[in-house]
Amino acid sequence: IGMKAIQITLDERLLAELDADPEVKRDGRSAVMRRATTEYLRRKREASIADAYRRGYRSGTERELEGWADEGEWPDA
């Protein structure tokens, strides 16, 4: 996979905190930023999928299940 250099802007406090991190010291800024970006995009995809499921199951299920609550029989405890 090819890599492309990019330029980002961070405030000095955030950059100092990033540079003080042991993982950044060990692997470098670029490696850590790549992992952070990958994780960010993974979470966004998962949230989008979960949201699609919520919307899909929310729409119409109330009407489909209407009237069935009294049909079930519960065992005696």
PDB file of C-alpha atoms in Angstrom:
ATOM      1  CA  ILE A   1       0.000   0.000   0.000  1.00  0.00           C
ATOM      2  CA  GLY A   2       1.388   3.377  -0.950  1.00  0.00           C
ATOM      3  CA  MET A   3       1.736   6.100   1.617  1.00  0.00           C
ATOM      4  CA  LYS A   4       1.170   9.788   1.114  1.00  0.00           C
ATOM      5  CA  ALA A   5       2.577  12.477   3.366  1.00  0.00           C
ATOM      6  CA  ILE A   6      -0.026  14.932   4.642  1.00  0.00           C
ATOM      7  CA  GLN A   7       0.105  18.009   6.799  1.00  0.00           C
ATOM      8  CA  ILE A   8      -2.100  18.449   9.859  1.00  0.00           C
ATOM      9  CA  THR A   9      -2.308  21.193  12.429  1.00  0.00           C
ATOM     10  CA  LEU A  10      -2.382  20.505  16.176  1.00  0.00           C
ATOM     11  CA  ASP A  11      -2.269  22.990  18.984  1.00  0.00           C
ATOM     12  CA  GLU A  12       0.994  22.950  20.936  1.00  0.00           C
ATOM     13  CA  ARG A  13      -0.528  21.436  24.074  1.00  0.00           C
ATOM     14  CA  LEU A  14      -2.029  18.517  22.170  1.00  0.00           C
ATOM     15  CA  LEU A  15       1.201  17.943  20.239  1.00  0.00           C
ATOM     16  CA  ALA A  16       3.236  17.943  23.466  1.00  0.00           C
ATOM     17  CA  GLU A  17       0.826  15.434  25.017  1.00  0.00           C
ATOM     18  CA  LEU A  18       1.026  13.257  21.911  1.00  0.00           C
ATOM     19  CA  ASP A  19       4.824  13.367  21.836  1.00  0.00           C
ATOM     20  CA  ALA A  20       5.021  12.458  25.547  1.00  0.00           C
ATOM     21  CA  ASP A  21       3.046   9.247  24.970  1.00  0.00           C
ATOM     22  CA  PRO A  22       5.201   6.077  25.203  1.00  0.00           C
ATOM     23  CA  GLU A  23       3.528   4.514  22.155  1.00  0.00           C
ATOM     24  CA  VAL A  24       4.354   7.605  20.078  1.00  0.00           C
ATOM     25  CA  LYS A  25       7.932   7.569  21.347  1.00  0.00           C
ATOM     26  CA  ARG A  26       8.244   3.897  20.418  1.00  0.00           C
ATOM     27  CA  ASP A  27       6.406   3.832  17.065  1.00  0.00           C
ATOM     28  CA  GLY A  28       6.408   7.460  15.928  1.00  0.00           C
ATOM     29  CA  ARG A  29       3.653   9.974  15.299  1.00  0.00           C
ATOM     30  CA  SER A  30       2.725   8.678  11.863  1.00  0.00           C
ATOM     31  CA  ALA A  31       2.184   5.085  12.983  1.00  0.00           C
ATOM     32  CA  VAL A  32       0.056   6.165  15.934  1.00  0.00           C
ATOM     33  CA  MET A  33      -1.974   8.582  13.809  1.00  0.00           C
ATOM     34  CA  ARG A  34      -2.575   5.830  11.215  1.00  0.00           C
ATOM     35  CA  ARG A  35      -3.840   3.490  13.937  1.00  0.00           C
ATOM     36  CA  ALA A  36      -5.993   6.237  15.457  1.00  0.00           C
ATOM     37  CA  THR A  37      -7.466   7.074  12.049  1.00  0.00           C
ATOM     38  CA  THR A  38      -8.174   3.404  11.320  1.00  0.00           C
ATOM     39  CA  GLU A  39      -9.916   3.019  14.701  1.00  0.00           C
ATOM     40  CA  TYR A  40     -11.926   6.225  14.159  1.00  0.00           C
ATOM     41  CA  LEU A  41     -13.159   5.036  10.757  1.00  0.00           C
ATOM     42  CA  ARG A  42     -13.980   1.549  12.128  1.00  0.00           C
ATOM     43  CA  ARG A  43     -16.084   3.050  14.931  1.00  0.00           C
ATOM     44  CA  LYS A  44     -17.861   5.336  12.458  1.00  0.00           C
ATOM     45  CA  ARG A  45     -18.711   2.348  10.213  1.00  0.00           C
ATOM     46  CA  GLU A  46     -19.963   0.312  13.174  1.00  0.00           C
ATOM     47  CA  ALA A  47     -22.077   3.231  14.418  1.00  0.00           C
ATOM     48  CA  SER A  48     -23.540   3.702  10.953  1.00  0.00           C
ATOM     49  CA  ILE A  49     -24.440   0.009  10.686  1.00  0.00           C
ATOM     50  CA  ALA A  50     -25.956  -0.008  14.185  1.00  0.00           C
ATOM     51  CA  ASP A  51     -27.966   3.091  13.329  1.00  0.00           C
ATOM     52  CA  ALA A  52     -29.269   1.445  10.148  1.00  0.00           C
ATOM     53  CA  TYR A  53     -30.384  -1.590  12.170  1.00  0.00           C
ATOM     54  CA  ARG A  54     -32.129   0.657  14.732  1.00  0.00           C
ATOM     55  CA  ARG A  55     -33.945   2.554  11.988  1.00  0.00           C
ATOM     56  CA  GLY A  56     -34.878  -0.657  10.199  1.00  0.00           C
ATOM     57  CA  TYR A  57     -36.251  -2.396  13.254  1.00  0.00           C
ATOM     58  CA  ARG A  58     -37.965   0.720  14.573  1.00  0.00           C
ATOM     59  CA  SER A  59     -39.987   1.368  11.442  1.00  0.00           C
ATOM     60  CA  GLY A  60     -43.054  -0.772  11.160  1.00  0.00           C
ATOM     61  CA  THR A  61     -42.426  -3.301  13.916  1.00  0.00           C
ATOM     62  CA  GLU A  62     -44.893  -1.676  16.295  1.00  0.00           C
ATOM     63  CA  ARG A  63     -47.723  -2.096  13.782  1.00  0.00           C
ATOM     64  CA  GLU A  64     -46.643  -5.641  12.922  1.00  0.00           C
ATOM     65  CA  LEU A  65     -46.708  -6.712  16.568  1.00  0.00           C
ATOM     66  CA  GLU A  66     -49.862  -4.835  17.508  1.00  0.00           C
ATOM     67  CA  GLY A  67     -52.382  -7.061  19.289  1.00  0.00           C
ATOM     68  CA  TRP A  68     -50.014  -9.973  19.922  1.00  0.00           C
ATOM     69  CA  ALA A  69     -49.209  -9.094  23.542  1.00  0.00           C
ATOM     70  CA  ASP A  70     -52.321 -10.876  24.831  1.00  0.00           C
ATOM     71  CA  GLU A  71     -51.739 -13.997  22.708  1.00  0.00           C
ATOM     72  CA  GLY A  72     -48.791 -15.379  24.645  1.00  0.00           C
ATOM     73  CA  GLU A  73     -49.059 -17.720  27.604  1.00  0.00           C
ATOM     74  CA  TRP A  74     -46.538 -17.461  30.392  1.00  0.00           C
ATOM     75  CA  PRO A  75     -45.650 -20.531  32.479  1.00  0.00           C
ATOM     76  CA  ASP A  76     -46.587 -20.492  36.142  1.00  0.00           C
ATOM     77  CA  ALA A  77     -43.630 -19.559  38.263  1.00  0.00           C
TER      78      ALA A  77
END
